[in-house]
Coordinates of C-alpha atoms in Angstrom, one line a residue:
X1 CA -38.8 3.0 7.4
X2 CA -39.2 5.5 10.2
X3 CA -39.8 5.0 13.9
X4 CA -43.5 4.8 13.4
X5 CA -43.5 2.4 10.4
X6 CA -42.9 -1.3 10.0
X7 CA -39.4 -2.3 10.9
X8 CA -37.2 -3.5 8.0
X9 CA -36.5 -7.3 8.1
X10 CA -33.0 -6.6 6.7
X11 CA -30.2 -4.1 7.2
X12 CA -29.7 -1.5 4.5
X13 CA -26.9 -3.4 2.7
X14 CA -28.9 -6.6 2.6
X15 CA -32.0 -4.9 1.4
X16 CA -30.2 -3.0 -1.4
X17 CA -28.4 -6.2 -2.5
X18 CA -31.6 -8.2 -2.7
X19 CA -33.3 -5.5 -4.9
X20 CA -30.2 -5.2 -7.1
X21 CA -30.1 -9.0 -7.4
X22 CA -33.7 -9.3 -8.4
X23 CA -33.3 -6.5 -10.9
X24 CA -30.3 -8.4 -12.3
X25 CA -32.3 -11.7 -12.5
X26 CA -35.1 -9.9 -14.3
X27 CA -32.8 -8.2 -16.8
X28 CA -30.9 -11.5 -17.5
X29 CA -33.8 -14.0 -17.5
X30 CA -37.0 -12.0 -17.7
X31 CA -39.8 -11.3 -15.3
X32 CA -42.9 -13.3 -14.6
X33 CA -43.5 -13.6 -18.3
X34 CA -40.4 -15.9 -18.7
X35 CA -42.5 -18.8 -17.8
X36 CA -46.3 -18.2 -17.9
X37 CA -47.0 -21.0 -15.5
X38 CA -44.5 -19.6 -13.0
X39 CA -46.0 -19.2 -9.5
X40 CA -45.1 -19.8 -5.9
X41 CA -44.4 -23.5 -5.8
X42 CA -46.3 -25.2 -2.9
X43 CA -45.5 -28.5 -1.1
X44 CA -48.7 -30.0 -2.5
X45 CA -49.5 -33.1 -4.6
X46 CA -50.8 -30.8 -7.4
X47 CA -47.2 -29.6 -7.8
X48 CA -45.4 -32.9 -6.8
X49 CA -47.4 -36.0 -7.6
X50 CA -46.7 -39.2 -5.7
X51 CA -43.4 -40.8 -6.8
X52 CA -42.0 -44.2 -7.0
X53 CA -40.8 -46.0 -3.8
X54 CA -37.6 -47.0 -5.6
X55 CA -35.0 -44.5 -4.4
X56 CA -33.3 -43.9 -7.8
X57 CA -36.6 -43.4 -9.6
X58 CA -37.9 -41.2 -6.8
X59 CA -35.0 -38.8 -7.1
X60 CA -35.3 -38.6 -10.8
X61 CA -39.0 -38.0 -10.8
X62 CA -38.7 -35.2 -8.2
X63 CA -35.8 -33.7 -10.2
X64 CA -37.8 -33.7 -13.4
X65 CA -40.7 -32.1 -11.7
X66 CA -38.5 -29.3 -10.3
X67 CA -37.0 -28.8 -13.7
X68 CA -40.5 -28.4 -15.2
X69 CA -41.7 -26.0 -12.5
X70 CA -38.6 -23.9 -13.0
X71 CA -39.3 -23.6 -16.7
X72 CA -36.2 -25.7 -17.5
X73 CA -37.8 -29.0 -18.5
X74 CA -36.0 -29.2 -21.8
X75 CA -32.5 -28.2 -20.5
X76 CA -30.0 -31.2 -20.9
X77 CA -29.1 -32.6 -17.5
X78 CA -27.8 -35.8 -15.9
X79 CA -28.7 -36.6 -12.3
X80 CA -26.2 -38.7 -10.2
X81 CA -26.1 -39.8 -6.6
X82 CA -23.5 -38.2 -4.5
X83 CA -22.0 -39.0 -1.1
X84 CA -24.3 -39.5 1.9
X85 CA -24.2 -37.4 5.0
X86 CA -22.9 -39.2 8.1
X87 CA -23.8 -37.9 11.5
X88 CA -21.0 -37.3 14.1
X89 CA -21.7 -38.4 17.6
X90 CA -19.9 -36.0 19.8
X91 CA -20.7 -37.7 23.0
X92 CA -23.4 -39.9 24.5
X93 CA -26.8 -38.5 23.6
X94 CA -25.5 -35.7 21.3
X95 CA -25.2 -35.8 17.6
X96 CA -24.4 -33.0 15.1
X97 CA -24.5 -32.7 11.3
X98 CA -21.7 -30.3 10.6
X99 CA -21.4 -27.8 7.7
X100 CA -18.5 -30.0 6.6
X101 CA -20.8 -33.0 5.9
X102 CA -21.3 -34.3 2.4
X103 CA -22.9 -31.6 0.3
X104 CA -26.6 -31.6 -0.3
X105 CA -26.0 -31.3 -4.0
X106 CA -23.4 -30.3 -6.6
X107 CA -23.6 -28.8 -10.1
X108 CA -21.1 -29.2 -12.9
X109 CA -21.3 -27.9 -16.4
X110 CA -19.9 -30.6 -18.7
X111 CA -19.4 -31.1 -22.4
X112 CA -20.8 -34.3 -24.1
X113 CA -19.1 -36.2 -26.8
X114 CA -21.2 -34.4 -29.4
X115 CA -19.8 -31.0 -28.2
X116 CA -23.1 -30.0 -26.5
X117 CA -23.0 -28.9 -22.9
X118 CA -25.2 -30.3 -20.1
X119 CA -25.4 -30.0 -16.3
X120 CA -24.5 -32.9 -14.1
X121 CA -26.3 -32.5 -10.8
X122 CA -25.6 -34.7 -7.8
X123 CA -27.8 -35.2 -4.7
X124 CA -27.2 -36.4 -1.2
X125 CA -29.2 -39.7 -0.9
X126 CA -29.7 -38.9 2.8
X127 CA -32.3 -36.3 1.6
X128 CA -34.5 -38.9 -0.1
X129 CA -36.4 -39.2 3.2
X130 CA -37.0 -35.4 3.2
X131 CA -38.5 -34.3 -0.1
X132 CA -38.6 -30.6 1.0
X133 CA -34.8 -30.5 1.4
X134 CA -34.3 -32.5 -1.8
X135 CA -36.5 -30.1 -3.8
X136 CA -34.6 -27.1 -2.3
X137 CA -31.3 -28.8 -3.3
X138 CA -32.5 -29.3 -6.9
X139 CA -33.8 -25.7 -7.1
X140 CA -30.4 -24.4 -6.0
X141 CA -28.4 -26.5 -8.4
X142 CA -30.7 -25.7 -11.4
X143 CA -30.3 -22.0 -10.4
X144 CA -26.6 -22.5 -11.0
X145 CA -27.4 -23.9 -14.4
X146 CA -29.6 -20.9 -15.3
X147 CA -27.1 -18.4 -14.0
X148 CA -24.3 -20.0 -16.1
X149 CA -26.1 -18.5 -19.2
X150 CA -25.9 -14.9 -17.8
X151 CA -24.3 -12.3 -19.9
X152 CA -23.2 -10.1 -17.0
X153 CA -22.0 -10.7 -13.5
X154 CA -24.5 -10.6 -10.6
X155 CA -24.4 -7.8 -8.0
X156 CA -21.3 -8.4 -5.9
X157 CA -19.7 -10.4 -8.7
X158 CA -19.3 -14.1 -9.3
X159 CA -17.3 -14.4 -6.0
X160 CA -20.6 -14.2 -4.1
X161 CA -22.5 -16.3 -6.7
X162 CA -23.7 -18.8 -4.1
X163 CA -25.7 -16.1 -2.4
X164 CA -27.3 -15.1 -5.7
X165 CA -28.0 -18.7 -6.5
X166 CA -30.1 -19.0 -3.4
X167 CA -32.0 -15.9 -4.4
X168 CA -32.4 -17.2 -7.9
X169 CA -34.1 -20.3 -6.4
X170 CA -36.7 -17.9 -4.8
X171 CA -37.0 -16.2 -8.2
X172 CA -37.9 -19.6 -9.8
X173 CA -40.7 -20.0 -7.2
X174 CA -39.1 -22.2 -4.6
X175 CA -39.0 -19.7 -1.7
X176 CA -41.0 -22.0 0.7
X177 CA -38.6 -24.9 0.2
X178 CA -35.5 -22.8 0.5
X179 CA -36.6 -21.1 3.7
X180 CA -37.9 -24.3 5.3
X181 CA -34.7 -26.1 4.6
X182 CA -32.2 -23.4 5.6
X183 CA -32.0 -24.5 9.3
X184 CA -33.2 -27.6 11.1
X185 CA -32.9 -28.4 14.7
X186 CA -34.5 -31.6 16.0
X187 CA -34.4 -34.3 18.7
X188 CA -34.0 -38.0 17.7
X189 CA -33.4 -41.2 19.6
X190 CA -29.7 -40.5 19.3
X191 CA -30.0 -37.0 20.8
X192 CA -30.1 -33.5 19.5
X193 CA -29.0 -32.6 16.0
X194 CA -28.9 -29.5 13.8
X195 CA -28.3 -29.0 10.1
X196 CA -27.8 -26.0 7.8
X197 CA -28.5 -25.9 4.1
X198 CA -27.8 -23.2 1.6
X199 CA -26.1 -19.8 2.0
X200 CA -28.8 -17.2 2.8
X201 CA -30.3 -17.4 6.3
X202 CA -34.0 -17.9 7.0
X203 CA -34.7 -14.1 7.4
X204 CA -33.1 -13.3 4.1
X205 CA -34.9 -16.1 2.3
X206 CA -38.3 -15.1 3.7
X207 CA -37.7 -11.5 2.8
X208 CA -36.6 -12.5 -0.7
X209 CA -39.8 -14.6 -1.1
X210 CA -42.0 -11.6 0.0
X211 CA -40.2 -9.3 -2.4
X212 CA -40.5 -11.6 -5.4
X213 CA -44.1 -12.5 -4.8
X214 CA -44.9 -8.8 -4.5
X215 CA -43.1 -8.0 -7.7
X216 CA -44.9 -10.9 -9.4
X217 CA -48.2 -9.4 -8.2
X218 CA -49.0 -12.4 -6.1
X219 CA -49.9 -12.5 -2.4
X220 CA -46.9 -13.5 -0.3
X221 CA -49.2 -14.6 2.5
X222 CA -50.2 -17.6 0.4
X223 CA -47.1 -19.2 1.8
X224 CA -48.2 -19.0 5.5
X225 CA -49.9 -22.4 5.9
X226 CA -46.8 -24.2 4.6
X227 CA -44.2 -22.5 6.9
X228 CA -42.8 -23.2 10.3
X229 CA -44.5 -20.9 12.9
X230 CA -41.5 -18.6 13.3
X231 CA -41.1 -18.3 9.5
X232 CA -44.8 -17.5 9.1
X233 CA -44.3 -14.7 11.7
X234 CA -41.3 -13.4 9.8
X235 CA -43.3 -13.5 6.5
X236 CA -46.0 -11.3 8.0
X237 CA -43.5 -8.8 9.3
X238 CA -41.6 -8.7 6.0
X239 CA -44.9 -8.3 4.1
X240 CA -46.0 -5.3 6.3
X241 CA -42.7 -3.6 5.5
X242 CA -42.7 -4.4 1.8
X243 CA -46.3 -3.3 1.2
X244 CA -45.6 0.1 2.6
X245 CA -43.0 0.7 -0.1
X246 CA -43.1 1.5 -3.8
X247 CA -41.2 -1.7 -4.5
X248 CA -41.2 -1.7 -8.3
X249 CA -40.0 2.0 -8.5
X250 CA -37.3 1.2 -5.9
X251 CA -36.1 -1.8 -7.8
X252 CA -36.1 0.0 -11.2
X253 CA -34.1 2.9 -9.8
X254 CA -31.5 0.6 -8.3
X255 CA -28.1 1.4 -10.0
X256 CA -26.4 -2.0 -10.6
X257 CA -23.1 -0.3 -11.3
X258 CA -22.9 0.3 -7.5
X259 CA -22.8 -3.4 -7.0
X260 CA -20.1 -4.3 -9.5
X261 CA -17.8 -7.1 -8.5
X262 CA -14.9 -8.9 -10.2
X263 CA -14.9 -9.6 -13.9
X264 CA -14.4 -13.4 -13.5
X265 CA -16.4 -15.7 -15.6
X266 CA -19.6 -17.5 -14.5
X267 CA -19.0 -20.5 -12.4
X268 CA -19.2 -23.9 -14.0
X269 CA -19.6 -25.8 -10.8
X270 CA -21.2 -25.2 -7.4
X271 CA -22.4 -27.0 -4.2
X272 CA -25.0 -26.5 -1.5

């Protein structure tokens, strides 16, 4: 956009890659019609009814709800508990959760005794106290599962599949959860701590959510009440930019051959 129009929330390469990736997702898995109930998933009880207080049951109930909302309710899966994050106290009053901590989740495509494939998805039990992060984790791992059925490689190739997997989570309707969980910085009794989750940063996730909600002919600003203040501001800015463009025409004219990556096969495992 020019000097007198809304500023782009992404640089040119990031913007082009997102449009190419959404075009690829639509071509591989369908548009809004792929799941008639598909909509922007909100952190409300109407989407996520109250769950059991038993940790193992709680995780399973949330997982099944995410599967249903993603249109994957009947896909064979097995949920297992993974390792728990342990904070590192660097010095008195300071604590950090490093990127090298136990993964939030892990996806593996396995073959059962009957020869049928299923996804084994693990979760970090430390997230049981933060359903928003847990839902984002499940959305990401289920996106791995969905993408394993793709007939072609995503823009940039399978070597950047983790980035596309985050974008796929937005495509499935979980943009609010992905953006909210991407970066957390907070004070506790032990001191200051920060934690990252996922692969795309907040700005890219917010822009992706605005792009997808616009393509789906929904109002991206419906997300505002559920976002952190700085993310709500970013959403408004991205929406101003997107609404000034012929987004559908721009997406349809995107040449996916310009984003061709390696010819390696789809990943059968992944982490977040």
